XYZ file of N, CA and C in Angstrom:
447
model
N -9.092 -15.693 14.170
C -8.197 -15.418 13.083
C -7.282 -14.256 13.496
N -5.997 -14.409 13.250
C -5.017 -13.376 13.594
C -5.088 -12.267 12.543
N -5.240 -11.020 13.011
C -5.333 -9.886 12.091
C -4.209 -8.886 12.295
N -3.392 -9.074 13.332
C -2.298 -8.147 13.573
C -1.571 -8.450 14.865
N -0.672 -7.534 15.212
C 0.122 -7.668 16.435
C 0.284 -6.282 17.049
N 0.116 -6.235 18.360
C 0.308 -4.983 19.081
C 1.799 -4.772 19.289
N 2.258 -3.589 18.961
C 3.666 -3.244 19.158
C 3.856 -2.481 20.456
N 4.885 -1.688 20.489
C 5.218 -0.941 21.711
C 4.267 0.233 21.897
N 4.155 0.701 23.131
C 3.338 1.888 23.395
C 3.945 3.132 22.736
N 3.098 4.099 22.478
C 3.507 5.381 21.902
C 2.997 6.470 22.837
N 3.881 7.154 23.469
C 3.484 8.223 24.390
C 3.028 7.672 25.728
N 2.367 8.530 26.501
C 1.975 8.159 27.860
C 0.465 7.992 28.020
N -0.299 8.163 26.940
C -1.763 8.096 27.030
C -2.338 6.714 26.725
N -1.498 5.718 26.454
C -1.992 4.372 26.195
C -2.112 4.004 24.734
N -1.699 4.888 23.839
C -1.727 4.584 22.414
C -0.643 3.545 22.115
N -0.929 2.614 21.180
C 0.030 1.569 20.821
C 0.185 1.505 19.306
N 1.343 1.030 18.878
C 1.544 0.721 17.469
C 0.909 -0.629 17.191
N 0.291 -0.761 16.024
C -0.293 -2.031 15.603
C 0.180 -2.324 14.188
N 0.684 -3.538 13.993
C 1.044 -4.025 12.666
C -0.090 -4.923 12.204
N -0.841 -4.486 11.193
C -1.908 -5.314 10.645
C -1.316 -6.377 9.740
N -1.840 -7.573 9.824
C -1.429 -8.641 8.919
C -2.547 -8.936 7.928
N -3.521 -8.064 7.877
C -4.640 -8.171 6.962
C -4.721 -6.887 6.145
N -5.340 -6.962 4.994
C -5.547 -5.755 4.197
C -6.902 -5.128 4.501
N -7.595 -5.669 5.480
C -8.923 -5.175 5.860
C -8.786 -4.133 6.964
N -8.585 -2.885 6.548
C -8.358 -1.800 7.503
C -9.566 -1.543 8.395
N -10.738 -2.008 7.990
C -11.919 -1.825 8.826
C -11.815 -2.579 10.150
N -10.828 -3.455 10.263
C -10.575 -4.133 11.540
C -10.249 -3.122 12.642
N -9.745 -1.940 12.257
C -9.375 -0.920 13.241
C -10.357 0.252 13.260
N -11.538 0.052 12.712
C -12.554 1.120 12.748
C -12.995 1.355 14.189
N -13.334 2.594 14.486
C -13.805 2.932 15.831
C -14.991 2.033 16.189
N -14.911 1.445 17.369
C -15.958 0.537 17.837
C -15.683 -0.929 17.546
N -14.677 -1.217 16.716
C -14.341 -2.609 16.417
C -13.895 -3.323 17.682
N -14.201 -4.602 17.727
C -13.810 -5.422 18.875
C -12.816 -6.474 18.415
N -11.693 -6.500 19.104
C -10.619 -7.451 18.832
C -10.284 -8.154 20.135
N -9.490 -9.210 20.042
C -9.069 -9.931 21.236
C -7.557 -10.048 21.262
N -6.993 -9.930 22.452
C -5.557 -10.131 22.673
C -5.389 -10.651 24.098
N -4.585 -11.685 24.222
C -4.319 -12.275 25.544
C -5.608 -12.559 26.312
N -6.566 -13.154 25.612
C -7.860 -13.551 26.198
C -8.683 -12.396 26.735
N -8.428 -11.185 26.258
C -9.223 -10.020 26.654
C -9.812 -9.368 25.409
N -11.046 -8.919 25.544
C -11.683 -8.194 24.454
C -11.249 -6.727 24.514
N -10.854 -6.200 23.361
C -10.404 -4.810 23.260
C -11.303 -4.068 22.285
N -11.675 -2.842 22.638
C -12.488 -2.013 21.752
C -11.638 -0.872 21.220
N -11.666 -0.681 19.905
C -10.914 0.403 19.268
C -11.644 1.721 19.517
N -10.926 2.676 20.119
C -11.464 4.011 20.383
C -11.006 4.986 19.302
N -9.790 4.798 18.805
C -9.239 5.650 17.747
C -8.131 4.886 17.039
N -7.944 5.182 15.763
C -6.861 4.557 14.993
C -6.496 5.477 13.844
N -5.195 5.557 13.581
C -4.716 6.380 12.465
C -3.456 5.740 11.896
N -3.282 5.843 10.574
C -2.079 5.272 9.961
C -0.831 6.029 10.402
N 0.272 5.297 10.523
C 1.566 5.878 10.878
C 2.642 5.089 10.141
N 3.102 5.618 9.029
C 4.050 4.925 8.151
C 3.412 3.603 7.711
N 4.047 2.464 7.994
C 3.489 1.167 7.587
C 2.694 0.513 8.709
N 2.516 1.231 9.800
C 1.781 0.694 10.946
C 0.591 1.592 11.246
N -0.056 1.306 12.342
C -1.176 2.111 12.822
C -0.914 2.503 14.262
N -1.386 3.669 14.645
C -1.405 4.076 16.045
C -2.851 3.907 16.507
N -3.023 3.082 17.534
C -4.370 2.695 17.962
C -4.537 2.971 19.447
N -5.719 3.454 19.788
C -6.103 3.616 21.187
C -7.223 2.629 21.472
N -7.015 1.776 22.471
C -8.043 0.840 22.911
C -8.685 1.378 24.189
N -9.964 1.119 24.365
C -10.686 1.565 25.560
C -9.996 1.035 26.810
N -9.794 1.922 27.773
C -9.224 1.525 29.055
C -7.716 1.386 29.084
N -7.049 1.709 27.986
C -5.590 1.595 27.952
C -4.942 2.859 28.496
N -4.019 2.680 29.409
C -3.085 3.735 29.802
C -1.702 3.178 29.479
N -0.672 3.907 29.764
C 0.685 3.465 29.405
C 1.017 2.103 30.025
N 0.667 1.905 31.298
C 0.990 0.658 31.990
C 0.277 -0.531 31.349
N -1.017 -0.374 31.066
C -1.763 -1.469 30.442
C -1.256 -1.714 29.021
N -0.937 -0.664 28.304
C -0.416 -0.800 26.944
C 0.880 -1.613 26.935
N 1.742 -1.388 27.903
C 3.002 -2.132 27.983
C 2.764 -3.628 28.178
N 1.722 -3.995 28.908
C 1.421 -5.413 29.140
C 0.987 -6.127 27.858
N 0.520 -5.384 26.867
C 0.048 -5.994 25.622
C 1.094 -5.950 24.501
N 2.290 -5.444 24.784
C 3.340 -5.403 23.770
C 3.601 -6.814 23.228
N 3.616 -6.946 21.920
C 3.853 -8.196 21.177
C 2.679 -9.156 21.190
N 1.530 -8.754 21.700
C 0.355 -9.630 21.715
C -0.260 -9.716 20.316
N -0.690 -10.913 19.942
C -1.402 -11.086 18.685
C -2.814 -10.547 18.830
N -3.300 -9.895 17.768
C -4.674 -9.399 17.730
C -5.518 -10.384 16.940
N -6.610 -10.792 17.522
C -7.510 -11.755 16.887
C -8.859 -11.098 16.629
N -9.569 -11.586 15.622
C -10.888 -11.051 15.294
C -11.748 -12.155 14.701
N -13.049 -11.951 14.777
C -13.988 -12.869 14.147
C -13.829 -12.764 12.630
N -14.062 -13.849 11.906
C -14.007 -13.767 10.441
C -15.043 -12.781 9.908
N -14.709 -12.124 8.831
C -15.630 -11.194 8.177
C -16.488 -12.001 7.211
N -17.773 -11.767 7.231
C -18.687 -12.459 6.328
C -18.664 -11.746 4.976
N -17.809 -12.218 4.083
C -17.658 -11.629 2.760
C -17.624 -12.767 1.748
N -18.738 -13.021 1.054
C -18.793 -14.163 0.141
C -17.802 -14.089 -1.025
N -17.295 -12.893 -1.342
C -16.346 -12.755 -2.448
C -14.893 -12.888 -2.012
N -14.638 -12.943 -0.717
C -13.262 -13.000 -0.215
C -12.719 -14.420 -0.291
N -11.425 -14.510 -0.564
C -10.722 -15.790 -0.513
C -9.970 -15.839 0.802
N -10.116 -16.922 1.543
C -9.457 -17.069 2.831
C -8.401 -18.157 2.736
N -7.225 -17.860 3.247
C -6.104 -18.800 3.188
C -6.490 -20.141 3.795
N -7.182 -20.118 4.924
C -7.531 -21.388 5.572
C -8.504 -22.211 4.729
N -9.238 -21.593 3.795
C -10.088 -22.346 2.883
C -9.287 -22.895 1.699
N -8.290 -22.125 1.240
C -7.495 -22.543 0.085
C -6.565 -23.715 0.411
N -5.850 -23.617 1.533
C -4.882 -24.665 1.880
C -5.618 -25.972 2.171
N -5.198 -27.002 1.487
C -5.813 -28.315 1.638
C -6.919 -28.596 0.636
N -7.322 -27.576 -0.127
C -8.398 -27.783 -1.098
C -7.860 -28.440 -2.371
N -8.738 -29.153 -3.074
C -8.414 -29.712 -4.387
C -8.509 -28.573 -5.383
N -7.559 -28.471 -6.294
C -7.540 -27.405 -7.290
C -7.882 -28.014 -8.641
N -8.961 -27.513 -9.248
C -9.404 -28.025 -10.543
C -9.651 -26.856 -11.488
N -9.432 -27.134 -12.783
C -9.724 -26.127 -13.800
C -11.217 -26.132 -14.108
N -11.686 -25.116 -14.813
C -13.098 -25.017 -15.177
C -13.585 -26.251 -15.926
N -12.703 -26.865 -16.745
C -13.097 -28.050 -17.518
C -13.015 -29.340 -16.696
N -12.662 -29.230 -15.420
C -12.604 -30.401 -14.544
C -11.224 -31.010 -14.388
N -10.214 -30.505 -15.096
C -8.856 -31.034 -14.979
C -8.351 -30.829 -13.553
N -7.981 -31.937 -12.906
C -7.498 -31.886 -11.522
C -6.028 -31.493 -11.535
N -5.681 -30.441 -10.794
C -4.299 -29.964 -10.731
C -3.619 -30.282 -9.414
N -4.305 -30.945 -8.497
C -3.674 -31.336 -7.243
C -4.261 -30.604 -6.045
N -3.473 -30.568 -4.983
C -3.909 -29.975 -3.719
C -3.104 -28.711 -3.421
N -3.772 -27.708 -2.917
C -3.097 -26.482 -2.496
C -2.382 -26.760 -1.172
N -1.070 -26.562 -1.157
C -0.282 -26.820 0.057
C 0.106 -25.542 0.788
N 0.043 -24.399 0.079
C 0.425 -23.130 0.703
C -0.068 -21.982 -0.163
N -0.131 -20.809 0.451
C -0.377 -19.571 -0.286
C 0.854 -18.708 -0.055
N 1.524 -18.353 -1.150
C 2.785 -17.628 -1.097
C 2.515 -16.141 -1.301
N 2.973 -15.333 -0.366
C 2.831 -13.874 -0.472
C 3.805 -13.387 -1.537
N 3.282 -12.681 -2.527
C 4.086 -12.190 -3.631
C 3.577 -10.798 -3.986
N 4.462 -9.811 -4.159
C 4.012 -8.440 -4.429
C 3.098 -8.300 -5.641
N 3.334 -9.057 -6.693
C 2.512 -8.927 -7.897
C 1.144 -9.564 -7.713
N 1.105 -10.728 -7.087
C -0.137 -11.460 -6.843
C 0.197 -12.622 -5.935
N -0.620 -12.857 -4.913
C -0.396 -14.036 -4.087
C -0.482 -15.270 -4.974
N 0.244 -16.316 -4.601
C 0.327 -17.525 -5.413
C -0.159 -18.732 -4.625
N -0.932 -19.574 -5.283
C -1.324 -20.849 -4.699
C -0.232 -21.841 -5.073
N 0.353 -22.499 -4.068
C 1.356 -23.530 -4.321
C 0.676 -24.887 -4.283
N 0.870 -25.653 -5.342
C 0.263 -26.979 -5.431
C 1.249 -28.056 -4.975
N 0.718 -29.222 -4.625
C 1.583 -30.312 -4.178
C 2.545 -30.768 -5.273
N 2.289 -30.416 -6.524
C 3.200 -30.730 -7.630
C 4.350 -29.731 -7.719
N 4.265 -28.635 -6.942
C 5.261 -27.571 -7.004
C 4.844 -26.423 -7.906
N 3.773 -26.615 -8.669
C 3.285 -25.558 -9.556
C 2.748 -24.391 -8.738
N 2.882 -23.197 -9.303
C 2.379 -21.982 -8.672
C 1.304 -21.367 -9.559
N 0.176 -20.988 -8.946
C -0.939 -20.401 -9.678
C -1.283 -19.061 -9.035
N -1.200 -17.959 -9.785
C -1.599 -16.662 -9.219
C -3.063 -16.702 -8.750
N -3.314 -16.128 -7.605
C -4.649 -16.130 -7.015
C -5.665 -15.451 -7.937
N -5.219 -14.532 -8.778
C -6.167 -13.839 -9.669
C -6.860 -14.802 -10.636
N -6.346 -16.045 -10.773
C -6.989 -17.032 -11.642
C -7.987 -17.906 -10.890
N -8.176 -17.651 -9.606
C -9.156 -18.418 -8.833
C -10.551 -17.888 -9.153
N -11.438 -18.795 -9.519
C -12.824 -18.452 -9.826
C -13.682 -18.599 -8.575
N -13.471 -19.695 -7.827
C -14.242 -19.922 -6.609
C -13.499 -20.894 -5.694
N -13.902 -20.891 -4.454
C -13.351 -21.826 -3.479
C -14.484 -22.199 -2.526
N -15.086 -23.347 -2.780
C -16.202 -23.804 -1.953
C -16.118 -25.294 -1.712
N -16.519 -25.683 -0.523
C -16.601 -27.098 -0.145
C -15.317 -27.875 -0.431
N -14.159 -27.251 -0.173
C -12.879 -27.938 -0.323
C -12.383 -28.059 -1.747
N -13.006 -27.348 -2.672
C -12.579 -27.373 -4.075
C -12.339 -25.938 -4.537
N -11.125 -25.694 -5.034
C -10.778 -24.390 -5.599
C -10.795 -24.527 -7.111
N -11.651 -23.744 -7.756
C -11.769 -23.769 -9.209
C -10.948 -22.621 -9.773
N -10.122 -22.941 -10.781
C -9.258 -21.934 -11.401
C -9.527 -21.847 -12.901
N -9.198 -20.700 -13.474
C -9.292 -20.479 -14.917
C -7.943 -19.942 -15.382
N -6.933 -20.837 -15.477
C -5.575 -20.392 -15.828
C -5.428 -20.121 -17.321
N -4.481 -19.283 -17.691
C -4.229 -19.062 -19.120
C -3.566 -20.293 -19.729
N -3.699 -20.422 -21.024
C -3.029 -21.534 -21.718
C -1.542 -21.497 -21.464
N -0.959 -22.642 -21.217
C 0.494 -22.747 -21.039
C 0.983 -22.595 -19.626
N 0.120 -22.267 -18.668
C 0.591 -22.076 -17.291
C 1.224 -23.330 -16.716
N 0.720 -24.481 -17.065
C 1.253 -25.734 -16.517
C 2.187 -26.453 -17.480
N 2.609 -25.784 -18.564
C 3.477 -26.421 -19.567
C 4.957 -26.193 -19.308
N 5.376 -26.086 -18.097
C 6.783 -25.824 -17.825
C 7.471 -27.049 -17.329
């Protein structure tokens, strides 16, 4: 799973900018293991810097850091039973608590107020109304009138 991208080096000690594409900041905790360009990388230090992070990986010097510029950072999935994962939502059947079938989730739209599940009908459902997502079925509890447009 892609969790970020390595940016340009910062300084001469091998520190790099990292843009996280996840809200799970523990991905950059000291000792975390990530992968980029088929190599395992261990986080030695990380600190926020504006909207990015400055990260030091074990064994990185300026030359090695330059070779990883623009590389995608990958990580193992986090075992969190309460988390919703995009790859589980997309393609799932969306049903209300009473069993009303609302169609198939075709995309998850990033939205500042709340991510939205896009259905094959074109309807949008805020993720905060998702009750569960298991075995290819996403159960929602939408407010009255959400689908009356």
